[in-house]
Short mmCIF file of C-alpha atoms in Angstrom, two decimals:
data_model
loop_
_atom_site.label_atom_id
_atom_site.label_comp_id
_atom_site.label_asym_id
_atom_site.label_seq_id
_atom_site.Cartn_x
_atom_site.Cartn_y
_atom_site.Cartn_z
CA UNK A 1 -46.38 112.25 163.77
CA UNK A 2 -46.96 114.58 160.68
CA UNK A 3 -44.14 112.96 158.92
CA UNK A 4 -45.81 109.63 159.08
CA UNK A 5 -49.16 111.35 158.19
CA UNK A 6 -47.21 113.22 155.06
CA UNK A 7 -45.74 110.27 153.85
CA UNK A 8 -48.66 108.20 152.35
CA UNK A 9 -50.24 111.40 150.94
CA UNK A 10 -47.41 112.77 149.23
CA UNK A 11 -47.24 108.86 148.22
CA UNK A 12 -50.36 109.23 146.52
CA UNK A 13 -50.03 112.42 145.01
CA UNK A 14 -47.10 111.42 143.05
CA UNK A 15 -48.92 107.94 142.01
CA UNK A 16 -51.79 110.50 140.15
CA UNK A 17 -48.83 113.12 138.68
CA UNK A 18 -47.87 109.64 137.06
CA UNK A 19 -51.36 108.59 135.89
CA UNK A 20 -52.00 112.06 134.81
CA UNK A 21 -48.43 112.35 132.69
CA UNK A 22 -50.13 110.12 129.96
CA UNK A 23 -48.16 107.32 128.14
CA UNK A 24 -45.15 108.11 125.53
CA UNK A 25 -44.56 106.92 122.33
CA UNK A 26 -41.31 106.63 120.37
CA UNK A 27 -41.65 107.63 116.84
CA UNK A 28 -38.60 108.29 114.21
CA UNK A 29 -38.29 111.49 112.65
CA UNK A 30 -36.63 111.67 108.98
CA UNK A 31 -33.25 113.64 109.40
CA UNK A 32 -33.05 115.32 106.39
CA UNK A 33 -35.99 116.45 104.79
CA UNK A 34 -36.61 120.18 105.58
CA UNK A 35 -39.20 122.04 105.80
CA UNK A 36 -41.22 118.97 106.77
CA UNK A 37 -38.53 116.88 109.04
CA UNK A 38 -34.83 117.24 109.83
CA UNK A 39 -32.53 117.00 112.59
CA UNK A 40 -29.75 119.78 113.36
CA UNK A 41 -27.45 118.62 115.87
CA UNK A 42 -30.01 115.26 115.93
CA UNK A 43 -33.14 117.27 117.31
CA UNK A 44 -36.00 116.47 115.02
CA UNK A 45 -37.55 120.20 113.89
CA UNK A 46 -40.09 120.93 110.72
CA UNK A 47 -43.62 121.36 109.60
CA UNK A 48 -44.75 117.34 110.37
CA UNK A 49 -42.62 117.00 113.83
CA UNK A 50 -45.04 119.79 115.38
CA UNK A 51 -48.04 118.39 113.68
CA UNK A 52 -47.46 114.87 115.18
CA UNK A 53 -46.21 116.37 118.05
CA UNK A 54 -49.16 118.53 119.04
CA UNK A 55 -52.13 115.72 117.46
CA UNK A 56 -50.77 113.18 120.20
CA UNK A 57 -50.45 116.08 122.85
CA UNK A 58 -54.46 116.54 122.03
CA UNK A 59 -55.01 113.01 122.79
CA UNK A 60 -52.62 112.93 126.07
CA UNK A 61 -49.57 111.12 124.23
CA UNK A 62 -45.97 112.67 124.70
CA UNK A 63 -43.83 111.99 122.22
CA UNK A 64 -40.08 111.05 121.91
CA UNK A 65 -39.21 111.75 118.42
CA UNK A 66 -35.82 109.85 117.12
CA UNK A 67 -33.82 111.38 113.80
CA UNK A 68 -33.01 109.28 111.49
CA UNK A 69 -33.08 108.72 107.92
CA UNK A 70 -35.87 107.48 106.37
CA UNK A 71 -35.23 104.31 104.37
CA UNK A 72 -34.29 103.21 108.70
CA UNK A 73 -36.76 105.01 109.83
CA UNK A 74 -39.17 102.81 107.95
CA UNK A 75 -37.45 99.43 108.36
CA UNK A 76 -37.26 100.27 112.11
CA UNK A 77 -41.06 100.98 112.35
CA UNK A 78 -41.56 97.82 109.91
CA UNK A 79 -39.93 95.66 112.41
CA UNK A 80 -41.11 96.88 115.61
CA UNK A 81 -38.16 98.72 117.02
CA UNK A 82 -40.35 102.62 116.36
CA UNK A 83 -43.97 102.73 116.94
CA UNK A 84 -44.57 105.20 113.75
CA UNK A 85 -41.99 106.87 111.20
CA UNK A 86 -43.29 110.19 109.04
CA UNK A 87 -43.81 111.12 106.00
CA UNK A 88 -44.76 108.24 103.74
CA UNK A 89 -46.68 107.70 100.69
CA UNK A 90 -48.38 104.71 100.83
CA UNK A 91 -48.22 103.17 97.38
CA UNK A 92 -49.11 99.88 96.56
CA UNK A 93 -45.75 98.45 97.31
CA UNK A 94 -45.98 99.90 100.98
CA UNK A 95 -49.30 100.35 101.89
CA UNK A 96 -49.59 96.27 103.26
CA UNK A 97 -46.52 96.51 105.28
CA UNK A 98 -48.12 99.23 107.62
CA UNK A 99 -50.94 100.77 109.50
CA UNK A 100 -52.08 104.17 108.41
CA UNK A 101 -54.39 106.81 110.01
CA UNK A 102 -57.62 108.13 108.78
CA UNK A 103 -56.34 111.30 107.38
CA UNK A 104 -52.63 112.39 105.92
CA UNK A 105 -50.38 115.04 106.99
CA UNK A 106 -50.08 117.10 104.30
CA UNK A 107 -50.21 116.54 100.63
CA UNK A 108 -47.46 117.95 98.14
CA UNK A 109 -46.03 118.13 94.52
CA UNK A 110 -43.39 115.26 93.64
CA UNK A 111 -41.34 117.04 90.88
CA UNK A 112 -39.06 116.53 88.18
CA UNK A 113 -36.23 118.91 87.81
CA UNK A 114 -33.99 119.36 84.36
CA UNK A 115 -30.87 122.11 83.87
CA UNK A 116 -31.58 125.53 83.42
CA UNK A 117 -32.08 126.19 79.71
CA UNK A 118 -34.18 123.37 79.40
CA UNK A 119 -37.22 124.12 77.65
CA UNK A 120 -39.24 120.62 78.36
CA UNK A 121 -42.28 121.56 80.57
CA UNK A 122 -45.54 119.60 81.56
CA UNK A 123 -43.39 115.88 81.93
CA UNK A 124 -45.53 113.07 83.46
CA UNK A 125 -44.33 109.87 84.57
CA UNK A 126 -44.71 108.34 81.42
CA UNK A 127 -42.67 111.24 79.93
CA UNK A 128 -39.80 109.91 81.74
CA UNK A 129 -39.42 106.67 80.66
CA UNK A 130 -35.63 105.55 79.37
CA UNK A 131 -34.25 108.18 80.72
CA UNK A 132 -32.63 108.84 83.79
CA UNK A 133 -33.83 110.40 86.82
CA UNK A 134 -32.33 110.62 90.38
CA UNK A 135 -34.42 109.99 93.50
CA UNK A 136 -33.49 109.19 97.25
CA UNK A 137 -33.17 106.39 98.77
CA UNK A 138 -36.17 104.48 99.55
CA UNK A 139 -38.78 107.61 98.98
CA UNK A 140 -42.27 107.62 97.18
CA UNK A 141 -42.86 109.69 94.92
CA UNK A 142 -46.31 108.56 94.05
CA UNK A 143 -48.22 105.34 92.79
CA UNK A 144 -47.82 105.67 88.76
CA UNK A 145 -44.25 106.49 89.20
CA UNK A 146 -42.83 104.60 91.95
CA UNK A 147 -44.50 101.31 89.89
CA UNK A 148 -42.89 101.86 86.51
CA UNK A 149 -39.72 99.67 85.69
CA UNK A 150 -39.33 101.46 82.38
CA UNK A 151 -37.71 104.88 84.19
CA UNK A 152 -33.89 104.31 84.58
CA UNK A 153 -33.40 105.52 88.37
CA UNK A 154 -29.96 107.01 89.95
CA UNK A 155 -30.52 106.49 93.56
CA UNK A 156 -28.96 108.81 95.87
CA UNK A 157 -28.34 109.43 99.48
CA UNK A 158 -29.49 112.62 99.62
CA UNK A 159 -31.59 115.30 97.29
CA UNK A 160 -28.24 117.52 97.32
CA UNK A 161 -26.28 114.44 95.69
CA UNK A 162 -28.84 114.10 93.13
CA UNK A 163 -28.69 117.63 92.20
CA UNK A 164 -25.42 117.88 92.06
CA UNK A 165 -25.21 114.76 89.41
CA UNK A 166 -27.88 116.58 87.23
CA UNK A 167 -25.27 119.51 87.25
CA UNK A 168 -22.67 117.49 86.14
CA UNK A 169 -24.79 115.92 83.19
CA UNK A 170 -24.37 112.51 84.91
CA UNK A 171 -28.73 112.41 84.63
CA UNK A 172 -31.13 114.04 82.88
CA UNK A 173 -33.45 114.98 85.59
CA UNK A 174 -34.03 114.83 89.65
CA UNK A 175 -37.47 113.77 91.14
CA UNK A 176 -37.76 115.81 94.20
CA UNK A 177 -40.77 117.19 96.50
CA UNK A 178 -41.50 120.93 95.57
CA UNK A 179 -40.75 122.78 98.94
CA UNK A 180 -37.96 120.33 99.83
CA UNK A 181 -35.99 121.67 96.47
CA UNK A 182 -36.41 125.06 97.24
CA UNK A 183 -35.94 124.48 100.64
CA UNK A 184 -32.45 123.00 99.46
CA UNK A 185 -31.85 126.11 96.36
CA UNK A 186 -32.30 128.79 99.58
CA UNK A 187 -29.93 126.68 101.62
CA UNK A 188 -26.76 126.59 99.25
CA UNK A 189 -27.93 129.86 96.52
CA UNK A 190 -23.96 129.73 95.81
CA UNK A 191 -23.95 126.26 94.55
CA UNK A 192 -27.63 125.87 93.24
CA UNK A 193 -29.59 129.13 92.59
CA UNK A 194 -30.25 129.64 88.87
CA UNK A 195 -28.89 125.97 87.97
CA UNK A 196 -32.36 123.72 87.53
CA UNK A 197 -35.69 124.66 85.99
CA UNK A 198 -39.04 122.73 86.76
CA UNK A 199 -40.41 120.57 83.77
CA UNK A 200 -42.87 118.52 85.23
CA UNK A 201 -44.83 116.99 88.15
CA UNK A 202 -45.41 113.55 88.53
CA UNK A 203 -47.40 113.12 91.70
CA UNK A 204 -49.49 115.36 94.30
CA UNK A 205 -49.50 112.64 96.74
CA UNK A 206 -50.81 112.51 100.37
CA UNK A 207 -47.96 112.26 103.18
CA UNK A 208 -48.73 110.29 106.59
CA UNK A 209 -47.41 109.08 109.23
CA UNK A 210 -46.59 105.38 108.99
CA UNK A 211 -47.52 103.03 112.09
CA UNK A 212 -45.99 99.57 112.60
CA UNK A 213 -48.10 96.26 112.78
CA UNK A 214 -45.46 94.99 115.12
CA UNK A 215 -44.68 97.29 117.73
CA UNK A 216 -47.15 96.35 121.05
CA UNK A 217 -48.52 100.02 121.39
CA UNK A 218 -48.51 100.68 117.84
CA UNK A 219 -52.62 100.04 117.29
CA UNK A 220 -53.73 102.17 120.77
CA UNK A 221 -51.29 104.94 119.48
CA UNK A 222 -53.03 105.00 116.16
CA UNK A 223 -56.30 105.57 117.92
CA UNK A 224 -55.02 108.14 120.12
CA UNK A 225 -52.92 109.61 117.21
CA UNK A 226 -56.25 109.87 115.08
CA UNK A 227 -58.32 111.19 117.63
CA UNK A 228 -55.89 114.18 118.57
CA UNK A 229 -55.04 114.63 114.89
CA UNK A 230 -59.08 115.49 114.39
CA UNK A 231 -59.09 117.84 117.31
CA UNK A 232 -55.85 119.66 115.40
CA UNK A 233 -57.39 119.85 111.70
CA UNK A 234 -60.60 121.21 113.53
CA UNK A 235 -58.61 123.81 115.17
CA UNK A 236 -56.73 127.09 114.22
CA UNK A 237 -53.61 125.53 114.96
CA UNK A 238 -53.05 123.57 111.74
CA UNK A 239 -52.47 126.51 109.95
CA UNK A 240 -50.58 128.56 112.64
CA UNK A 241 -48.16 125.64 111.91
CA UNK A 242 -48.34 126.11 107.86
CA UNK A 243 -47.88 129.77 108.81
CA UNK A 244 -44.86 129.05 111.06
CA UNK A 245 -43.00 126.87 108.36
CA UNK A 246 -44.13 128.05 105.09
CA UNK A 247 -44.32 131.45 105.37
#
């Protein structure tokens, strides 16, 4: 008798643990971009994966994060397969192919890095054109730069690749962001520390989070992804984060 009573309650209360769990969303995660995103043994970690993390948690969203790089992790998003892919400028030449949220991540200095002994300093964009200048694969590195045909670019897997051909004189300078390069000098002091010096910034761009136009959740994870993202920037959490990652 109580087992046929127990079964339609516990029935219920399981139904509500469901509704109550909240939807997920599936959103790619660049793999190699540390501080802000990168993936040891493929589990997304950094500054942005908690701040996306924690603005959906505010809004009742769990999230499944997928590393990958990011010239996929965009495509992927473009086409539907991810609901959102982090962190993008979004230049002209991007901005139509996506939805973006109210607010961005985080904003940031896009670089430009020469040998040590160089004395150059203060290069803009314009600065660089003719010469050569390394950047990765399908990054931003702000409007006026990522525009102009006149800069002779080396395009490169990874930042680490790119440094290592300004070493070897094979280019005269690496655009990289500013706590990404000395994210990468602390990482490998034997084989970088003391070999670049800064002559120039082309870019303090905003970073967001990217949303597809394709994907069927992508527009109600927006909304939900803006409204926790408020709650988090009006918190003391934001800069716990900062705190946790940058200092």
């Amino acid at each position: 008798m109580y087992r046929v009573l127990l079964a339609p309650i516990l029935a219920v209360l399981l139904a509500a643990s469901h509704a109550c769990a909240g939807p997920t969303v599936v959103v790619g995660a660049e793999d190699d971009w540390a501080p802000y995103s990168s993936a040891p043994q493929q589990h997304a970690q950094g500054f942005a994966v908690d701040v996306v993390r924690e603005a959906f948690a505010l809004a009742g969203v769990k999230v499944e994060f997928r590393a990958l790089p990011y010239s996929r992790c965009m495509a992927e998003t473009r086409s539907g397969q991810l609901t959102a892919c982090f962190d993008a400028v979004p230049n002209s030449l991007i901005r139509p192919l996506y939805l973006w949220p109210r607010m961005p991540l985080f904003s940031t200095r896009m670089n430009i890095y020469a040998r040590a002994g160089s004395r150059q300093r203060g290069l803009r964009t314009k600065d660089l054109e003719g010469h050569t200048v390394g950047v990765q694969r399908d990054y931003e590195y702000g409007e006026e730069f990522d525009v102009n045909t006149r800069i002779r670019r080396r395009v490169v897997d990874k930042n680490e690749y790119g440094f290592r051909m300004l070493m070897a004189d094979r280019i005269e300078y690496m655009a990289a962001e500013e706590r990404i390069a000395n994210a990468l000098f602390r990482s490998k002091p034997g084989e970088f520390a003391g070999r670049f010096t800064l002559v120039g910034t082309v870019a303090t761009p905003d970073l967001f989070i990217a949303f597809s136009k394709t994907a069927p959740d992508s527009r109600e994870m927006l909304a939900r992804f803006n409204e926790g993202y408020d709650k988090l920037l009006n918190s003391p959490r934001y800069r716990q984060i900062e705190d946790r990652w940058f200092k």
